[in-house]
Amino acid sequence: MKRIGILTAGGDTPALNATILGAVVQANHRRVEVFGFIKGFSSLLNPRVPHLRLNPLFCTIPELDGSRGGTMIGASRDYVDHQDGETIAQIVDRLRRLHIEGLICVGGDGTLNGMQALSDFLPTVLAPKTIDNDLGLNYRHEPDEWVRQACDNPPGHCYARSPSRTRFDLEHMVNYVTPGFATSVFVSAWGVQRIRTTAESHRRIAIVEVMGRNSGYLALGTAYGQPDIVLVPEHPLDVDRLVERVLEVYELQKNVVIVCAEGVVDACGNELGNETASTDPAGNKVLSGAAEALRQILIQRLGDSYFTAKRRNESARAAIFTRKVGHTQRGGRPILFDRFHGAQLGSQAVDLLLEGHVNGVSILMWNRQRGFHVGACSGNDFRDRWGLIHPRQMHLSFYDTEVLRPSRMGVDYLLPIFTNAIGPDDMEDVHRTLFCAGNLTQPFHSVNVDVNKRICFLE
Ligand code: F6P
C-alpha cells in the first residue's frame, strides 16, 4: 500500500489526535502516505471529498498534536448505511480516484457498522475510541447471548440479553478499555471532588450526571472522586434502597454526593433521562435529564420537613441539586494513559492494514503478566447472530447493589487503567499553560484555521 485514509467518526474524545498521530508516525516509518478525511464519513458522502495530507514527504504536519483533545480532522455522526448500495459504490469510486488503498476509521460501535459496509471493497481497520468504553466485549462469546423478539412499535425487532452463566475473568475482555475513557473519568472524578466541598458546606445533596449512554463504565470510574453513591444503567434503580442509603449518609455527614449515569433505568427498564424521545443523526437516543428525574424522586420521597425540622435546609428543593459534567468530560488535553495507548492503537491499525486485514479491529488487551498490549480481531467478532453490534455494557459483577458502589471486581477492573494514568507532564501542563498572561491578551487560535488552509478536494 502506498496511500491510506483515516477518519474520525462519532462523538469526539480527547484521544483522537493521539491515535491519528500514532497512525501517521507508523505510516512514516513504513513509507505510506496518509490522507485525513474531514468530519468523518461526512467527507466520503460529499462528492468533493474534503481531505488533507497528514504526512507530505513522510513528515507529520505540525498541526497534528497528540496532546491536544478533539480531532484536528473533525468528526461527525454521519454514517454509511450498509443497505445503501448506491452510496457505497459512490464512496468506493471516490476512494479509488484518490488512490486510497486502505481505510482506518477511528470510532466506536456505530463506526464499525459503517466501516464494515466498505470492507467488501477495500481493506479497513477500526482503531477504537469512545469515552463511554462501550466498544468491546466482556468475553469472546458475549454477542451470542443476545436474543431478539418481534415488536410492533416501532415495527421490527427488539433485542435483550439472555441471563449469562459465563464465568468472568478480566483477562477475557476484548478491548479492555478504549482511549478517551481515562481522560473522561479524570474530568468527572475531579468534578465530583469539587462538588463535595460545596455540598458539605451547605448541607446539600448533589446529584452529578455523567455521560456514557447505556453503559455504566464512566459512572463506575467516577467512583475515584469518592461519591457516596454511584448509579449505573446495568442495574435498574431500586428507589427504596437509594432513599435508605441517602438517609444513612446524610444523617452521618449532612451531605451526600450521588453519581448518576445518564442512562440509568427504572425498575421497568425505562431510561429516566429519555425525556425528549429524540435521537441523534446516528439513531442514538438523546439521554438528558436523568439527574433531574432522580432529584424529583428524592424531593418527593424525603419531603421538605426532613430538611426543615432540624434546620438543615429551607426545603428539599433547596437541598438537592444537580450538575452535569457534560461535554467538559469529552474535551481537552488527554492524560498520559490515553495519549500512549491511543497512539499505540493508531500505529497498530496501520500495521494491520499493511498486513492485509480486511474489516480488522485494533484492540487493547490486558493480562496480569503483560499488562496492556495491542492485539487484533475482526469486526465480525462484535456481531450477534443477526449481524448487529451492541454497545458493551458494564459487567454486572463490577457493581455492588447493596452499597451502591463498585464491587471488589469493579475495583480490580479499574486499577490497571488508573494506577499510573496521569503523567507528571499532565499536571505540569496546567501549571504552565492555564494562568499564562497571554491567555488574557491573545485571542484563541483554533487549529481549524490552519487545517482549512491545507484542505484539498477531489476534482
Ligand atoms: O457517545 C459519547 C457521548 O459523549 C455519550 O456519552 C453522550 O450521550 C453523547 O455522546 C452526547 O452526544 P452529543 O455530543 O452529540 O450531544
Short mmCIF file of C-alpha atoms and ligand atoms in Angstrom, two decimals:
data_model
loop_
_atom_site.label_atom_id
_atom_site.label_comp_id
_atom_site.label_asym_id
_atom_site.label_seq_id
_atom_site.Cartn_x
_atom_site.Cartn_y
_atom_site.Cartn_z
CA MET A 1 0.00 0.00 0.00
CA LYS A 2 1.23 3.43 -0.89
CA ARG A 3 -1.63 5.58 0.34
CA ILE A 4 -4.24 5.09 3.05
CA GLY A 5 -7.02 7.25 4.50
CA ILE A 6 -8.03 7.94 8.08
CA LEU A 7 -11.22 9.44 9.50
CA THR A 8 -12.64 10.08 12.96
CA ALA A 9 -16.35 9.31 13.30
CA GLY A 10 -18.95 9.73 16.04
CA GLY A 11 -18.58 11.92 19.13
CA ASP A 12 -15.06 13.20 19.70
CA THR A 13 -12.80 12.06 22.53
CA PRO A 14 -9.65 13.59 23.97
CA ALA A 15 -7.51 10.76 22.49
CA LEU A 16 -8.32 11.12 18.79
CA ASN A 17 -5.31 13.22 17.78
CA ALA A 18 -3.05 10.83 19.70
CA THR A 19 -4.48 7.93 17.70
CA ILE A 20 -4.09 9.77 14.39
CA LEU A 21 -0.52 10.69 15.35
CA GLY A 22 0.30 7.07 16.21
CA ALA A 23 -1.00 6.03 12.80
CA VAL A 24 0.86 8.75 10.92
CA VAL A 25 4.19 8.12 12.69
CA GLN A 26 3.95 4.43 11.84
CA ALA A 27 2.96 5.26 8.26
CA ASN A 28 6.07 7.48 8.01
CA HIS A 29 8.22 4.52 9.09
CA ARG A 30 6.57 2.31 6.53
CA ARG A 31 6.63 4.92 3.76
CA VAL A 32 2.87 5.14 3.35
CA GLU A 33 1.02 8.38 2.62
CA VAL A 34 -1.94 9.22 4.89
CA PHE A 35 -4.93 11.30 3.82
CA GLY A 36 -7.15 12.63 6.61
CA PHE A 37 -10.84 12.85 5.69
CA ILE A 38 -12.65 15.86 7.09
CA LYS A 39 -15.55 15.31 9.52
CA GLY A 40 -15.70 11.53 9.49
CA PHE A 41 -17.93 9.77 6.98
CA SER A 42 -19.36 13.16 6.01
CA SER A 43 -16.25 13.66 3.83
CA LEU A 44 -16.86 10.43 1.92
CA LEU A 45 -20.52 11.25 1.42
CA ASN A 46 -19.51 14.56 -0.17
CA PRO A 47 -18.65 14.30 -3.92
CA ARG A 48 -15.74 16.72 -3.33
CA VAL A 49 -14.29 14.54 -0.50
CA PRO A 50 -12.61 17.27 1.57
CA HIS A 51 -9.30 15.87 2.83
CA LEU A 52 -5.74 16.81 3.69
CA ARG A 53 -2.32 15.19 3.52
CA LEU A 54 -1.19 14.33 7.04
CA ASN A 55 2.40 13.35 6.10
CA PRO A 56 3.62 15.00 2.91
CA LEU A 57 7.06 13.51 2.08
CA PHE A 58 6.56 11.22 5.09
CA CYS A 59 6.84 14.10 7.58
CA THR A 60 3.98 14.64 10.03
CA ILE A 61 2.34 18.05 9.62
CA PRO A 62 2.84 20.30 12.68
CA GLU A 63 -0.90 20.80 13.29
CA LEU A 64 -1.16 17.15 14.36
CA ASP A 65 -0.55 17.36 18.11
CA GLY A 66 -1.23 14.16 20.06
CA SER A 67 -1.57 16.01 23.35
CA ARG A 68 -4.44 18.11 22.08
CA GLY A 69 -8.04 16.96 22.66
CA GLY A 70 -10.68 16.68 19.95
CA THR A 71 -9.73 15.77 16.40
CA MET A 72 -7.90 18.06 14.02
CA ILE A 73 -9.65 16.42 11.05
CA GLY A 74 -13.12 16.94 12.55
CA ALA A 75 -15.81 14.41 13.45
CA SER A 76 -19.48 13.91 12.74
CA ARG A 77 -22.18 11.38 13.44
CA ASP A 78 -22.81 10.72 9.73
CA TYR A 79 -22.76 7.03 8.93
CA VAL A 80 -22.76 4.84 5.86
CA ASP A 81 -25.90 2.77 5.65
CA HIS A 82 -24.82 -0.79 4.76
CA GLN A 83 -28.05 -1.28 2.81
CA ASP A 84 -27.49 1.76 0.62
CA GLY A 85 -25.54 0.12 -2.22
CA GLU A 86 -25.61 3.22 -4.40
CA THR A 87 -23.93 5.43 -1.82
CA ILE A 88 -21.38 2.74 -1.02
CA ALA A 89 -20.49 2.43 -4.71
CA GLN A 90 -20.05 6.22 -4.94
CA ILE A 91 -17.75 6.23 -1.90
CA VAL A 92 -15.69 3.36 -3.26
CA ASP A 93 -15.32 5.19 -6.56
CA ARG A 94 -14.22 8.39 -4.79
CA LEU A 95 -11.62 6.50 -2.77
CA ARG A 96 -10.35 4.78 -5.91
CA ARG A 97 -9.96 8.12 -7.68
CA LEU A 98 -7.92 9.37 -4.75
CA HIS A 99 -5.77 6.18 -4.92
CA ILE A 100 -6.68 5.24 -1.37
CA GLU A 101 -5.80 1.58 -0.85
CA GLY A 102 -6.90 1.12 2.75
CA LEU A 103 -9.00 2.99 5.31
CA ILE A 104 -8.62 3.46 9.07
CA CYS A 105 -11.75 4.56 10.87
CA VAL A 106 -11.27 5.82 14.40
CA GLY A 107 -14.59 5.29 16.13
CA GLY A 108 -16.93 3.19 18.21
CA ASP A 109 -19.65 0.62 17.56
CA GLY A 110 -21.58 2.84 15.10
CA THR A 111 -18.40 3.47 13.12
CA LEU A 112 -17.68 -0.24 12.96
CA ASN A 113 -21.10 -0.74 11.35
CA GLY A 114 -20.45 1.93 8.71
CA MET A 115 -16.93 0.71 8.07
CA GLN A 116 -17.97 -2.87 7.56
CA ALA A 117 -20.08 -1.88 4.56
CA LEU A 118 -16.91 -0.57 2.90
CA SER A 119 -14.77 -3.53 3.84
CA ASP A 120 -16.17 -5.59 0.94
CA PHE A 121 -14.40 -3.18 -1.41
CA LEU A 122 -11.15 -2.16 0.28
CA PRO A 123 -9.20 -3.16 3.40
CA THR A 124 -10.44 -1.35 6.51
CA VAL A 125 -9.36 -1.30 10.14
CA LEU A 126 -11.07 0.27 13.14
CA ALA A 127 -8.99 1.99 15.79
CA PRO A 128 -11.32 2.21 18.81
CA LYS A 129 -12.29 5.40 20.56
CA THR A 130 -15.16 6.30 22.85
CA ILE A 131 -15.33 7.90 26.24
CA ASP A 132 -18.24 5.54 27.03
CA ASN A 133 -15.91 2.49 26.91
CA ASP A 134 -18.72 0.59 25.25
CA LEU A 135 -16.80 -0.76 22.26
CA GLY A 136 -15.60 -4.20 23.23
CA LEU A 137 -16.70 -7.48 24.68
CA ASN A 138 -16.56 -8.54 28.29
CA TYR A 139 -15.75 -12.02 26.93
CA ARG A 140 -15.49 -13.55 23.47
CA HIS A 141 -18.91 -15.12 23.07
CA GLU A 142 -20.88 -12.27 24.66
CA PRO A 143 -22.64 -11.42 21.34
CA ASP A 144 -24.15 -14.95 21.32
CA GLU A 145 -26.09 -14.10 24.47
CA TRP A 146 -28.35 -11.62 22.67
CA VAL A 147 -31.88 -12.76 21.87
CA ARG A 148 -34.42 -10.95 19.74
CA GLN A 149 -38.18 -10.71 19.57
CA ALA A 150 -40.54 -9.19 17.05
CA CYS A 151 -42.05 -5.91 18.25
CA ASP A 152 -44.78 -3.64 16.87
CA ASN A 153 -43.81 -0.20 18.00
CA PRO A 154 -41.73 0.65 16.03
CA PRO A 155 -42.19 -2.40 13.80
CA GLY A 156 -39.09 -4.56 13.79
CA HIS A 157 -37.19 -6.38 16.46
CA CYS A 158 -36.11 -5.66 19.98
CA TYR A 159 -33.02 -7.20 21.49
CA ALA A 160 -32.33 -8.32 25.04
CA ARG A 161 -29.55 -10.16 26.83
CA SER A 162 -30.30 -13.68 27.99
CA PRO A 163 -29.06 -14.33 31.55
CA SER A 164 -25.36 -15.13 31.41
CA ARG A 165 -23.76 -18.16 33.03
CA THR A 166 -20.30 -17.21 31.89
CA ARG A 167 -17.53 -17.27 34.47
CA PHE A 168 -15.98 -13.92 34.04
CA ASP A 169 -12.32 -13.03 34.26
CA LEU A 170 -10.80 -9.64 33.47
CA GLU A 171 -8.25 -11.27 31.18
CA HIS A 172 -11.09 -12.38 28.89
CA MET A 173 -12.10 -8.84 27.99
CA VAL A 174 -11.77 -7.98 24.32
CA ASN A 175 -10.65 -4.36 24.10
CA TYR A 176 -10.27 -3.95 27.85
CA VAL A 177 -10.55 -0.19 27.66
CA THR A 178 -10.86 2.43 24.95
CA PRO A 179 -8.74 5.58 24.65
CA GLY A 180 -10.75 8.60 25.76
CA PHE A 181 -12.31 6.80 28.71
CA ALA A 182 -9.46 7.53 31.14
CA THR A 183 -9.42 11.28 30.47
CA SER A 184 -13.16 11.41 30.74
CA VAL A 185 -13.07 9.71 34.14
CA PHE A 186 -10.26 12.05 35.16
CA VAL A 187 -12.56 15.03 34.47
CA SER A 188 -15.67 13.60 36.11
CA ALA A 189 -13.84 12.32 39.22
CA TRP A 190 -12.27 15.72 39.66
CA GLY A 191 -15.67 17.35 39.23
CA VAL A 192 -17.12 15.14 41.96
CA GLN A 193 -14.32 16.06 44.35
CA ARG A 194 -15.04 19.72 43.70
CA ILE A 195 -18.78 19.37 44.19
CA ARG A 196 -18.16 17.62 47.51
CA THR A 197 -16.82 20.59 49.45
CA THR A 198 -19.70 22.83 48.45
CA ALA A 199 -22.25 20.11 49.31
CA GLU A 200 -20.53 19.69 52.68
CA SER A 201 -20.60 23.41 53.40
CA HIS A 202 -24.28 23.90 52.56
CA ARG A 203 -25.63 20.56 53.86
CA ARG A 204 -26.76 19.60 50.39
CA ILE A 205 -27.36 16.50 48.32
CA ALA A 206 -25.60 16.73 44.98
CA ILE A 207 -26.52 14.56 42.00
CA VAL A 208 -23.78 14.59 39.38
CA GLU A 209 -24.78 13.20 35.99
CA VAL A 210 -22.08 11.68 33.83
CA MET A 211 -22.20 10.60 30.19
CA GLY A 212 -21.90 7.03 28.93
CA ARG A 213 -25.23 6.32 27.24
CA ASN A 214 -26.45 2.87 28.32
CA SER A 215 -23.11 1.83 29.70
CA GLY A 216 -22.07 2.42 33.31
CA TYR A 217 -18.29 2.37 32.88
CA LEU A 218 -17.94 6.16 33.15
CA ALA A 219 -20.06 6.27 36.29
CA LEU A 220 -18.08 3.37 37.73
CA GLY A 221 -14.76 5.11 37.09
CA THR A 222 -16.09 8.33 38.61
CA ALA A 223 -16.02 6.46 41.93
CA TYR A 224 -12.41 7.72 42.06
CA GLY A 225 -13.92 11.07 43.09
CA GLN A 226 -15.33 9.29 46.21
CA PRO A 227 -19.04 9.91 45.72
CA ASP A 228 -21.21 8.23 48.37
CA ILE A 229 -23.44 6.54 45.80
CA VAL A 230 -22.94 5.52 42.17
CA LEU A 231 -25.91 4.62 39.97
CA VAL A 232 -25.31 2.65 36.77
CA PRO A 233 -27.71 1.72 33.94
CA GLU A 234 -26.96 -2.01 34.12
CA HIS A 235 -28.75 -2.32 37.48
CA PRO A 236 -32.30 -0.88 37.49
CA LEU A 237 -32.85 1.80 40.08
CA ASP A 238 -34.09 0.49 43.43
CA VAL A 239 -35.68 3.65 44.81
CA ASP A 240 -36.21 2.26 48.33
CA ARG A 241 -32.58 1.21 48.67
CA LEU A 242 -31.44 4.56 47.27
CA VAL A 243 -33.53 6.56 49.73
CA GLU A 244 -32.41 4.35 52.60
CA ARG A 245 -28.74 4.87 51.67
CA VAL A 246 -29.17 8.64 51.16
CA LEU A 247 -30.66 8.92 54.63
CA GLU A 248 -27.89 6.84 56.21
CA VAL A 249 -25.20 9.01 54.65
CA TYR A 250 -26.96 12.32 55.26
CA GLU A 251 -27.57 11.51 58.92
CA LEU A 252 -23.89 10.83 59.34
CA GLN A 253 -22.27 13.67 57.40
CA LYS A 254 -25.02 16.14 56.40
CA ASN A 255 -24.22 15.93 52.74
CA VAL A 256 -24.46 13.31 50.02
CA VAL A 257 -22.84 13.13 46.60
CA ILE A 258 -24.51 10.83 44.09
CA VAL A 259 -23.03 10.00 40.69
CA CYS A 260 -25.70 9.06 38.23
CA ALA A 261 -25.07 7.65 34.75
CA GLU A 262 -27.16 9.42 32.10
CA GLY A 263 -28.62 6.06 31.05
CA VAL A 264 -29.96 4.87 34.45
CA VAL A 265 -33.22 2.94 34.15
CA ASP A 266 -36.21 2.43 36.41
CA ALA A 267 -37.48 -0.96 37.57
CA CYS A 268 -39.29 -1.44 34.22
CA GLY A 269 -36.10 -0.77 32.26
CA ASN A 270 -37.15 2.71 31.04
CA GLU A 271 -34.43 5.34 30.92
CA LEU A 272 -35.03 8.07 33.49
CA GLY A 273 -33.33 10.59 31.22
CA ASN A 274 -35.08 9.76 27.95
CA GLU A 275 -37.37 12.72 28.42
CA THR A 276 -37.42 14.01 24.85
CA ALA A 277 -37.61 10.66 23.00
CA SER A 278 -35.34 12.07 20.31
CA THR A 279 -32.35 10.57 18.52
CA ASP A 280 -29.10 11.94 17.08
CA PRO A 281 -28.16 11.53 13.35
CA ALA A 282 -26.74 8.08 14.07
CA GLY A 283 -30.03 6.96 15.61
CA ASN A 284 -28.79 7.00 19.23
CA LYS A 285 -31.33 8.07 21.84
CA VAL A 286 -30.56 11.51 23.26
CA LEU A 287 -30.35 10.99 27.00
CA SER A 288 -30.78 14.10 29.09
CA GLY A 289 -32.43 14.61 32.41
CA ALA A 290 -31.57 11.51 34.45
CA ALA A 291 -30.20 13.58 37.32
CA GLU A 292 -33.21 15.88 37.28
CA ALA A 293 -35.61 12.91 37.29
CA LEU A 294 -33.72 11.49 40.25
CA ARG A 295 -33.87 14.81 42.04
CA GLN A 296 -37.67 14.89 41.67
CA ILE A 297 -37.86 11.38 43.14
CA LEU A 298 -35.73 12.38 46.13
CA ILE A 299 -37.62 15.65 46.68
CA GLN A 300 -40.85 13.70 46.82
CA ARG A 301 -39.56 10.88 48.98
CA LEU A 302 -37.63 12.98 51.52
CA GLY A 303 -40.01 15.95 51.65
CA ASP A 304 -39.36 19.46 53.00
CA SER A 305 -39.84 18.55 56.64
CA TYR A 306 -36.83 16.24 56.62
CA PHE A 307 -34.65 19.29 55.96
CA THR A 308 -36.56 21.96 57.86
CA ALA A 309 -37.22 20.01 61.10
CA LYS A 310 -33.59 20.22 62.19
CA ARG A 311 -32.91 23.47 60.34
CA ARG A 312 -30.63 21.71 57.86
CA ASN A 313 -32.03 23.49 54.84
CA GLU A 314 -35.04 25.56 53.75
CA SER A 315 -36.64 22.88 51.62
CA ALA A 316 -35.95 19.66 49.75
CA ARG A 317 -35.70 21.72 46.57
CA ALA A 318 -33.02 23.95 48.06
CA ALA A 319 -31.12 21.00 49.48
CA ILE A 320 -30.99 18.73 46.43
CA PHE A 321 -29.23 19.98 43.35
CA THR A 322 -27.99 18.50 40.07
CA ARG A 323 -24.98 19.14 37.86
CA LYS A 324 -23.99 17.55 34.57
CA VAL A 325 -20.34 17.06 33.86
CA GLY A 326 -21.42 17.28 30.23
CA HIS A 327 -19.07 17.93 27.34
CA THR A 328 -16.19 19.02 29.58
CA GLN A 329 -15.67 15.31 30.08
CA ARG A 330 -15.24 14.77 26.36
CA GLY A 331 -12.89 17.63 25.61
CA GLY A 332 -9.47 18.92 26.50
CA ARG A 333 -5.99 17.50 26.81
CA PRO A 334 -5.77 13.70 27.07
CA ILE A 335 -3.99 12.27 30.10
CA LEU A 336 -0.98 10.02 29.69
CA PHE A 337 -2.90 6.72 29.53
CA ASP A 338 -4.99 7.90 26.60
CA ARG A 339 -2.13 9.55 24.73
CA PHE A 340 0.07 6.49 24.99
CA HIS A 341 -2.49 3.78 24.23
CA GLY A 342 -4.34 5.88 21.64
CA ALA A 343 -1.07 6.24 19.72
CA GLN A 344 -0.35 2.53 20.05
CA LEU A 345 -3.76 1.60 18.66
CA GLY A 346 -3.32 4.01 15.74
CA SER A 347 0.07 2.54 14.95
CA GLN A 348 -1.29 -0.99 15.21
CA ALA A 349 -4.14 -0.07 12.82
CA VAL A 350 -1.58 0.86 10.15
CA ASP A 351 0.27 -2.43 10.68
CA LEU A 352 -2.97 -4.39 10.40
CA LEU A 353 -3.87 -2.67 7.14
CA LEU A 354 -0.44 -3.37 5.70
CA GLU A 355 -0.66 -6.98 6.84
CA GLY A 356 -3.79 -7.25 4.73
CA HIS A 357 -6.53 -7.23 7.38
CA VAL A 358 -9.97 -6.62 5.95
CA ASN A 359 -12.54 -5.38 8.46
CA GLY A 360 -9.97 -5.64 11.25
CA VAL A 361 -10.07 -4.02 14.67
CA SER A 362 -7.01 -2.89 16.55
CA ILE A 363 -7.68 -3.64 20.23
CA LEU A 364 -6.19 -3.06 23.65
CA MET A 365 -5.85 -6.20 25.71
CA TRP A 366 -4.77 -6.67 29.32
CA ASN A 367 -3.48 -9.59 31.32
CA ARG A 368 -1.76 -9.95 34.66
CA GLN A 369 1.55 -10.95 33.15
CA ARG A 370 1.97 -8.45 30.33
CA GLY A 371 -0.25 -5.58 31.42
CA PHE A 372 -1.67 -3.66 28.45
CA HIS A 373 -0.73 -4.69 24.94
CA VAL A 374 -2.25 -4.24 21.49
CA GLY A 375 -3.99 -7.05 19.64
CA ALA A 376 -6.25 -7.64 16.68
CA CYS A 377 -9.66 -9.10 15.97
CA SER A 378 -12.28 -8.97 13.25
CA GLY A 379 -15.22 -6.58 13.17
CA ASN A 380 -17.44 -9.63 12.88
CA ASP A 381 -16.40 -10.78 16.37
CA PHE A 382 -18.56 -7.96 17.77
CA ARG A 383 -21.72 -9.00 15.91
CA ASP A 384 -24.56 -11.02 17.29
CA ARG A 385 -26.02 -13.86 15.21
CA TRP A 386 -28.22 -11.39 13.29
CA GLY A 387 -25.24 -9.19 12.46
CA LEU A 388 -25.91 -6.40 14.95
CA ILE A 389 -23.24 -4.76 17.10
CA HIS A 390 -24.42 -3.91 20.61
CA PRO A 391 -22.65 -1.35 22.76
CA ARG A 392 -20.82 -3.13 25.58
CA GLN A 393 -22.40 -2.66 28.96
CA MET A 394 -20.51 -2.72 32.22
CA HIS A 395 -20.29 -6.29 33.51
CA LEU A 396 -22.86 -6.77 36.29
CA SER A 397 -20.22 -8.13 38.65
CA PHE A 398 -18.45 -4.75 38.68
CA TYR A 399 -21.14 -3.23 40.89
CA ASP A 400 -22.39 -3.90 44.40
CA THR A 401 -26.17 -3.34 44.59
CA GLU A 402 -26.10 -3.30 48.39
CA VAL A 403 -23.64 -0.45 48.93
CA LEU A 404 -24.44 1.17 45.55
CA ARG A 405 -20.78 1.45 44.65
CA PRO A 406 -18.19 -0.53 42.65
CA SER A 407 -17.73 -4.11 43.82
CA ARG A 408 -14.33 -5.68 44.51
CA MET A 409 -14.36 -6.91 40.89
CA GLY A 410 -15.17 -3.40 39.65
CA VAL A 411 -12.24 -2.04 41.64
CA ASP A 412 -9.98 -4.74 40.19
CA TYR A 413 -11.11 -3.72 36.73
CA LEU A 414 -10.30 -0.04 37.26
CA LEU A 415 -6.92 -0.39 38.97
CA PRO A 416 -4.78 -1.37 35.95
CA ILE A 417 -6.16 1.54 33.96
CA PHE A 418 -5.85 4.29 36.50
CA THR A 419 -2.92 3.43 38.76
CA ASN A 420 -0.42 5.24 36.51
CA ALA A 421 -2.87 7.00 34.21
CA ILE A 422 -1.70 10.54 34.94
CA GLY A 423 1.80 11.58 33.89
CA PRO A 424 3.82 14.31 35.64
CA ASP A 425 3.53 16.37 32.45
CA ASP A 426 -0.27 16.38 32.77
CA MET A 427 -0.09 18.44 35.94
CA GLU A 428 2.88 20.42 34.70
CA ASP A 429 0.80 21.41 31.68
CA VAL A 430 -1.86 23.00 33.92
CA HIS A 431 0.86 24.80 35.83
CA ARG A 432 2.49 26.05 32.63
CA THR A 433 -0.48 26.97 30.47
CA LEU A 434 -3.59 27.91 32.44
CA PHE A 435 -2.63 31.20 34.03
CA CYS A 436 -0.35 32.21 31.24
CA ALA A 437 -0.59 36.01 30.81
CA GLY A 438 -1.00 35.58 27.05
CA ASN A 439 -4.35 33.83 27.63
CA LEU A 440 -5.78 37.18 28.71
CA THR A 441 -4.44 39.18 25.83
CA GLN A 442 -4.28 36.84 22.83
CA PRO A 443 -7.39 35.61 21.02
CA PHE A 444 -7.82 31.84 20.90
CA HIS A 445 -6.24 30.35 17.80
CA SER A 446 -8.23 27.36 16.56
CA VAL A 447 -6.43 24.53 14.81
CA ASN A 448 -9.31 24.55 12.30
CA VAL A 449 -7.95 27.78 10.84
CA ASP A 450 -4.63 26.12 9.97
CA VAL A 451 -6.21 22.88 8.81
CA ASN A 452 -8.54 24.81 6.47
CA LYS A 453 -5.52 26.07 4.58
CA ARG A 454 -4.47 22.50 3.84
CA ILE A 455 -7.80 21.08 2.71
CA CYS A 456 -7.90 19.65 -0.83
CA PHE A 457 -10.85 18.36 -2.85
CA LEU A 458 -11.43 15.64 -5.36
CA GLU A 459 -11.76 17.36 -8.72
O1 F6P B 1 -21.02 8.56 22.91
C1 F6P B 1 -20.33 9.58 23.51
C2 F6P B 1 -21.25 10.56 24.15
O2 F6P B 1 -20.46 11.55 24.75
C3 F6P B 1 -22.28 9.98 25.12
O3 F6P B 1 -21.72 9.69 26.36
C4 F6P B 1 -23.32 11.06 25.13
O4 F6P B 1 -24.59 10.58 25.45
C5 F6P B 1 -23.31 11.56 23.72
O5 F6P B 1 -22.05 11.23 23.19
C6 F6P B 1 -23.55 13.03 23.58
O6 F6P B 1 -23.56 13.32 22.22
P1 F6P B 1 -23.62 14.80 21.59
O7 F6P B 1 -22.27 15.40 21.76
O8 F6P B 1 -23.95 14.56 20.17
O9 F6P B 1 -24.62 15.54 22.38
#
